[in-house]
Tab-separated table of C-alpha atoms in Angstrom:
chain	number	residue	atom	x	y	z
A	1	UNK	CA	-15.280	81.139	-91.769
A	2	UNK	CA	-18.196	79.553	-93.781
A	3	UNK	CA	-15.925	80.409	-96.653
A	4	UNK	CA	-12.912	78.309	-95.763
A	5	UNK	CA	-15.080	75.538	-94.195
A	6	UNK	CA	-17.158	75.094	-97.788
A	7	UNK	CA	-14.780	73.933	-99.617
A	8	UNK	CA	-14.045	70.682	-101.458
A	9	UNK	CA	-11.511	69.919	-99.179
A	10	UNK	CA	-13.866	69.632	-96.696
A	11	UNK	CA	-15.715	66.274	-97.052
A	12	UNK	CA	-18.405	66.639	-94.561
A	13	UNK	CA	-19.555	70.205	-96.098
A	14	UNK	CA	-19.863	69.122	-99.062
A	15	UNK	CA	-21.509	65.720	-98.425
A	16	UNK	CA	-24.154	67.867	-96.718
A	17	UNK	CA	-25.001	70.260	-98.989
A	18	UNK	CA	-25.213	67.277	-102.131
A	19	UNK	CA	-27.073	65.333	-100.337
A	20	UNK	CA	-29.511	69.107	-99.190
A	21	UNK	CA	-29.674	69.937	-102.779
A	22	UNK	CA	-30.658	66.403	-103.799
A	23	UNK	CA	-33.412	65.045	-101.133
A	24	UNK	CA	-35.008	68.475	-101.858
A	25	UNK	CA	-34.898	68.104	-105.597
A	26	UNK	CA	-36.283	64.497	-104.978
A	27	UNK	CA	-38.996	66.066	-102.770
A	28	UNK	CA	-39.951	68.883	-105.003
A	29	UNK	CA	-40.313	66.046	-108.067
A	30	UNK	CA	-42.357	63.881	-106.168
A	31	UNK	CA	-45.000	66.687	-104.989
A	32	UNK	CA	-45.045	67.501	-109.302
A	33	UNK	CA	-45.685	64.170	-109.720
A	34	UNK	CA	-48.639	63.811	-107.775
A	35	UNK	CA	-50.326	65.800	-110.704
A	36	UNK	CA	-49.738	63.145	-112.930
A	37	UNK	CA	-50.075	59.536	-111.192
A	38	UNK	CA	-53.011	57.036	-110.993
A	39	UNK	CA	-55.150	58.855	-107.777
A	40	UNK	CA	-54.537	55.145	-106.572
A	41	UNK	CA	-50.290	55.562	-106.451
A	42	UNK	CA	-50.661	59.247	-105.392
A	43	UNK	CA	-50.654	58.017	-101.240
A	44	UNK	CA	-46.983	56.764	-101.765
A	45	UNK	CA	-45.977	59.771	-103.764
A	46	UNK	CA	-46.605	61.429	-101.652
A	47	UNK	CA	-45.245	59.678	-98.808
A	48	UNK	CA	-41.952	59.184	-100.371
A	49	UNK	CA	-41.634	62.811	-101.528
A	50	UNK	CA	-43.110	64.308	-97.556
A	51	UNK	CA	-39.591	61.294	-96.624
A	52	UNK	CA	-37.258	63.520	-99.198
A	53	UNK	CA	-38.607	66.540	-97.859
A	54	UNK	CA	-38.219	65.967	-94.114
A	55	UNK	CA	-34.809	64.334	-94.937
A	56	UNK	CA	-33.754	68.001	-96.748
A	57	UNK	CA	-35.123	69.757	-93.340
A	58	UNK	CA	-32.425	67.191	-91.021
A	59	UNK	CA	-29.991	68.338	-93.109
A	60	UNK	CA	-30.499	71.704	-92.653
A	61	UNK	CA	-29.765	71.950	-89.281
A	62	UNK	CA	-26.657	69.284	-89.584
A	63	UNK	CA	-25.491	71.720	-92.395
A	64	UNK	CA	-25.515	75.009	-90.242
A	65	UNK	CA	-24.473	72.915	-86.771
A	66	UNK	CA	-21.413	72.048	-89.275
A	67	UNK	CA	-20.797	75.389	-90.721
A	68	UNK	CA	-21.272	77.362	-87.386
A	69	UNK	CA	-18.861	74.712	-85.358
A	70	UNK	CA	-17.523	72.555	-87.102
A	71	UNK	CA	-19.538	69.250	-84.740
A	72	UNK	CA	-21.587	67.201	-85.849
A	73	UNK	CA	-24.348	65.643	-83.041
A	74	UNK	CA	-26.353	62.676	-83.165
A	75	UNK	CA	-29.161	64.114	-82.114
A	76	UNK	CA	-29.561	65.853	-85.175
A	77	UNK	CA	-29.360	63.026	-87.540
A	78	UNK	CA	-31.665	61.147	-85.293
A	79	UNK	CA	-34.013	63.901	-85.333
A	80	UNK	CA	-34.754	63.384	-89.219
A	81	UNK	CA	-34.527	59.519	-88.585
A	82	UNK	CA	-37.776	59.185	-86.679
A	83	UNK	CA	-39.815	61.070	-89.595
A	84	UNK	CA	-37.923	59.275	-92.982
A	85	UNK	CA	-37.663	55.555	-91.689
A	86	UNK	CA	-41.329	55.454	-90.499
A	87	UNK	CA	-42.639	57.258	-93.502
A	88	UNK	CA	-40.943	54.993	-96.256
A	89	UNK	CA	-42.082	51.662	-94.678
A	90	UNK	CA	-45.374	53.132	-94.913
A	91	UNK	CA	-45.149	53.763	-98.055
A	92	UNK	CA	-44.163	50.105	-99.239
A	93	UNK	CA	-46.939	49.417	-97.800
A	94	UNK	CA	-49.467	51.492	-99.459
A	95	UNK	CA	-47.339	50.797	-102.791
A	96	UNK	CA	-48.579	47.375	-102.385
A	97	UNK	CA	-51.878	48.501	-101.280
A	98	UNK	CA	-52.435	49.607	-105.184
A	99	UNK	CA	-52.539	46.063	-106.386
A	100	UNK	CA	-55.222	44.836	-103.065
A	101	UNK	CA	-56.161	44.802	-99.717
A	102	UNK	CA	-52.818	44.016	-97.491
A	103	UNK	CA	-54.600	43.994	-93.753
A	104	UNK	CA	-53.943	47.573	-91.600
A	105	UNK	CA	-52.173	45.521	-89.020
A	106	UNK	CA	-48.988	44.941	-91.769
A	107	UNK	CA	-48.821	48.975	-91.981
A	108	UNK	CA	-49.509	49.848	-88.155
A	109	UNK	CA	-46.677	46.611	-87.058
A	110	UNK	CA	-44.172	47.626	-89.814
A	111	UNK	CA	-44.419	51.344	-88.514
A	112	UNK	CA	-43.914	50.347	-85.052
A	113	UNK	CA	-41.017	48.777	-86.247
A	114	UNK	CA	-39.220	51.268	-88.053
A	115	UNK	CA	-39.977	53.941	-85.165
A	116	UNK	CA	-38.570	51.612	-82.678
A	117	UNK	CA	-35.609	50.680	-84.582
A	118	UNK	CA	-34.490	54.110	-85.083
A	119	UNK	CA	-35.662	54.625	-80.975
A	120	UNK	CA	-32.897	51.628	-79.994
A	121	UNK	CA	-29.871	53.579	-81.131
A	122	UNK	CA	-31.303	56.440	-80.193
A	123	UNK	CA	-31.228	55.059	-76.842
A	124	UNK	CA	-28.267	53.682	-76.753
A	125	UNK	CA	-26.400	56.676	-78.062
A	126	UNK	CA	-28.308	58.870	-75.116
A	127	UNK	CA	-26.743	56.737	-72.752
A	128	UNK	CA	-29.799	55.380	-71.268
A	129	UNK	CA	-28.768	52.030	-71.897
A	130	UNK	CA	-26.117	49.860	-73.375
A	131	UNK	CA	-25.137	51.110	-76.487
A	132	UNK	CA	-24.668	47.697	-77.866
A	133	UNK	CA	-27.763	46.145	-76.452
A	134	UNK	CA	-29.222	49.690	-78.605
A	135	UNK	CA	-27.654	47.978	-81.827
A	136	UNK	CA	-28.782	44.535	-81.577
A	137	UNK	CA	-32.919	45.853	-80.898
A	138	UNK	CA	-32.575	47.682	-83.704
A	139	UNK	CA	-31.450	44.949	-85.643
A	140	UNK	CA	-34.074	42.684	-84.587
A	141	UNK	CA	-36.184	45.465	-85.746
A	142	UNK	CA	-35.154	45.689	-88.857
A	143	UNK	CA	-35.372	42.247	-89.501
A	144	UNK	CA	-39.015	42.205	-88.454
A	145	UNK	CA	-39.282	44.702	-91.221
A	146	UNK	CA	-37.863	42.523	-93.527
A	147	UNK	CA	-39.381	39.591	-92.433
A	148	UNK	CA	-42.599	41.353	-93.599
A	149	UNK	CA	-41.130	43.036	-97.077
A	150	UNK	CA	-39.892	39.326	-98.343
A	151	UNK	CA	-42.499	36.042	-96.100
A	152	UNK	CA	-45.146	38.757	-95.368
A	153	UNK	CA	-49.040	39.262	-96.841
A	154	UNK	CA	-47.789	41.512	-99.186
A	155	UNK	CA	-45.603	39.283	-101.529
A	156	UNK	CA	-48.663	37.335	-102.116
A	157	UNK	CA	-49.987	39.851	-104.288
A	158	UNK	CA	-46.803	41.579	-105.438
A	159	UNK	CA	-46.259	37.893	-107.203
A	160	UNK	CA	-49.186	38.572	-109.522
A	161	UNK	CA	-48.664	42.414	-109.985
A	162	UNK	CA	-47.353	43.671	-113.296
A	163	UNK	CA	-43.239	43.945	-114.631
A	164	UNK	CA	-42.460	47.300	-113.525
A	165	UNK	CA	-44.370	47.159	-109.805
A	166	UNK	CA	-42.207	43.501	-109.058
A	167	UNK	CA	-38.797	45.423	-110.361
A	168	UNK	CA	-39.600	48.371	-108.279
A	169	UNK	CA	-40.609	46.232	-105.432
A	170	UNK	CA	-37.254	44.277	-105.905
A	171	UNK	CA	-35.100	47.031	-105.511
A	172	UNK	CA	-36.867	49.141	-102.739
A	173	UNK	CA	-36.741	45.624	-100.574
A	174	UNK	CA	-33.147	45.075	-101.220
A	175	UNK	CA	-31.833	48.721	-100.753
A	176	UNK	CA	-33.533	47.879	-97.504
A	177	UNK	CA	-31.750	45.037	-96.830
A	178	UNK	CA	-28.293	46.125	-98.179
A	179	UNK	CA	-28.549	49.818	-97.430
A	180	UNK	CA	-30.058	49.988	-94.612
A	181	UNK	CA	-27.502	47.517	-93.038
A	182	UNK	CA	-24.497	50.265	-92.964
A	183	UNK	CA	-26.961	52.092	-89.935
A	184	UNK	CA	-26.341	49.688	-87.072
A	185	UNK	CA	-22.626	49.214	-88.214
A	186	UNK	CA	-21.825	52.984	-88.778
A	187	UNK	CA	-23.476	53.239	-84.930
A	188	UNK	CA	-21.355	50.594	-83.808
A	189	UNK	CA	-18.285	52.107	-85.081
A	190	UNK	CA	-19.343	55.511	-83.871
A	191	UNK	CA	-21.066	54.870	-80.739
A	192	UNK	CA	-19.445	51.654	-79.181
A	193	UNK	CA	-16.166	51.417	-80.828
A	194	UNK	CA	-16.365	55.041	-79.851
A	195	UNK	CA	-14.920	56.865	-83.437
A	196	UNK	CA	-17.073	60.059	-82.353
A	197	UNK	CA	-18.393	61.705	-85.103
A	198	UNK	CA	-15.214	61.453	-87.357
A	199	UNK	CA	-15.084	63.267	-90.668
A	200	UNK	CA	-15.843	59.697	-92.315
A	201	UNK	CA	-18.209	58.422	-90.379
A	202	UNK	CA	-20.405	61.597	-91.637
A	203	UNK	CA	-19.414	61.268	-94.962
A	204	UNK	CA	-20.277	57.347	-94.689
A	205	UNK	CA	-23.664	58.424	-92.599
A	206	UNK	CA	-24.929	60.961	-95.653
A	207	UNK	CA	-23.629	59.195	-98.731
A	208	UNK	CA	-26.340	55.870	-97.860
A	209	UNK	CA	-28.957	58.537	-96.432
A	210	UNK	CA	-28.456	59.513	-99.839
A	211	UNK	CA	-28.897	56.442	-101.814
A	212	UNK	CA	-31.421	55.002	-99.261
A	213	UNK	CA	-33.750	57.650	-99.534
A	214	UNK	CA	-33.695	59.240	-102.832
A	215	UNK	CA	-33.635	55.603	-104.956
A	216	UNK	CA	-36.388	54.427	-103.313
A	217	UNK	CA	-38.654	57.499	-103.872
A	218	UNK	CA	-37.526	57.697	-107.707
A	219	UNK	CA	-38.414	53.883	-107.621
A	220	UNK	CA	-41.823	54.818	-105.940
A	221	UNK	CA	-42.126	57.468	-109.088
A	222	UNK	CA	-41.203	55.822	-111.864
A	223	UNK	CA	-43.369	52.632	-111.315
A	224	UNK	CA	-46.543	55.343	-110.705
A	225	UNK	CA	-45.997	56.941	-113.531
A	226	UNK	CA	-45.598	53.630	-115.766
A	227	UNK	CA	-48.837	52.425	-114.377
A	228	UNK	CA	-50.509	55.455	-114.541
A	229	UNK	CA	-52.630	53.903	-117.556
């Protein structure tokens, strides 16, 4: 059965084991590269690669849920939500953190954030509430997130920080604006529309867990390692 399900033909399977294979290289790479960072960059290293790691876990169990039954389930891609999302906002933050003091409150309210943005769908695809009403919180979630990555305290000082740690900056903040946009509009399709989980909708689902996570944490990596001297 596992056989004639892992196949090329089959989308989802395949999606799921790329994207397996990759946040676990990513992971594995960024735990190596704690050995040869600043000790200042190593906190989000680390946090980026712990992100990758718990990211390879979800997909794990969305893997063999596939395999065994061919279903996918919400739950399960919510599951690895609540770690990843939290743990990469954190770790702008302490990215920033290596060029000054950015005040706790930025890291504890952007945390907050991201848990409760990922808690609003979560919500609304439980049932517990309308699943639209689930969108738009998490929306005005993210935004608050944003809100802080581009008007925030910590633009102040990523204005004066070197080439690389603006570029990298750059691109994290608008792979969270861009990227992280397809989340509420895949769970409107899937959730209120009502799709299901359809084959695409998966595929969709993994291929920007893919890009959202692992670019960000090779970002995180390669700026470290450039300013490392």
């Amino acid at each position: 059965m596992f056989g004639a399900l892992f196949t090329s033909q089959d989308v989802v399977s395949s999606a799921y084991a790329g994207v397996l294979v990759a946040t676990f290289s990513t992971a594995i790479l960024c735990f190596l590269g704690l050995s040869w960072v600043n000790e200042k960059w190593r906190a989000p290293v680390a946090m980026v690669g712990v992100a990758a790691l718990a990211s390879s876990l979800h997909y794990v169990g969305a893997a063999s849920l596939w395999l065994t039954l061919q279903k996918a389930s919400g739950g399960v891609r919510f599951s690895g939500w609540f770690t990843v999302h939290p743990l990469q906002v954190a770790a702008v933050y302490f990215y920033v953190t290596t060029l000054g003091k950015v005040p706790v409150g930025v890291f504890w309210r952007m945390s907050a954030a991201a848990l409760l943005m990922v808690f609003s769908r979560y919500l609304g695809d439980a049932g517990f509430f309308n699943p639209t009403f689930g969108v738009l919180l998490s929306i005005g979630f993210w935004l608050y997130i944003l809100g802080e990555m581009y008007f925030g305290a910590m633009t102040g000082l990523v204005r004066k920080a070197s080439r690389p740690v603006r570029f990298g900056y750059f691109w994290i903040r608008l792979i969270f604006t861009i990227g992280w946009a397809i989340y509420p509009i895949l769970h409107f399709v899937d959730v209120v529309i009502g799709t299901g989980q359809a084959s695409g909708v998966i595929a969709l689902y993994t291929l920007f867990d893919l890009v959202n996570l692992i670019t960000p944490s090779l970002i995180v990596l390669a700026v470290a390692g450039q300013e490392r001297y």
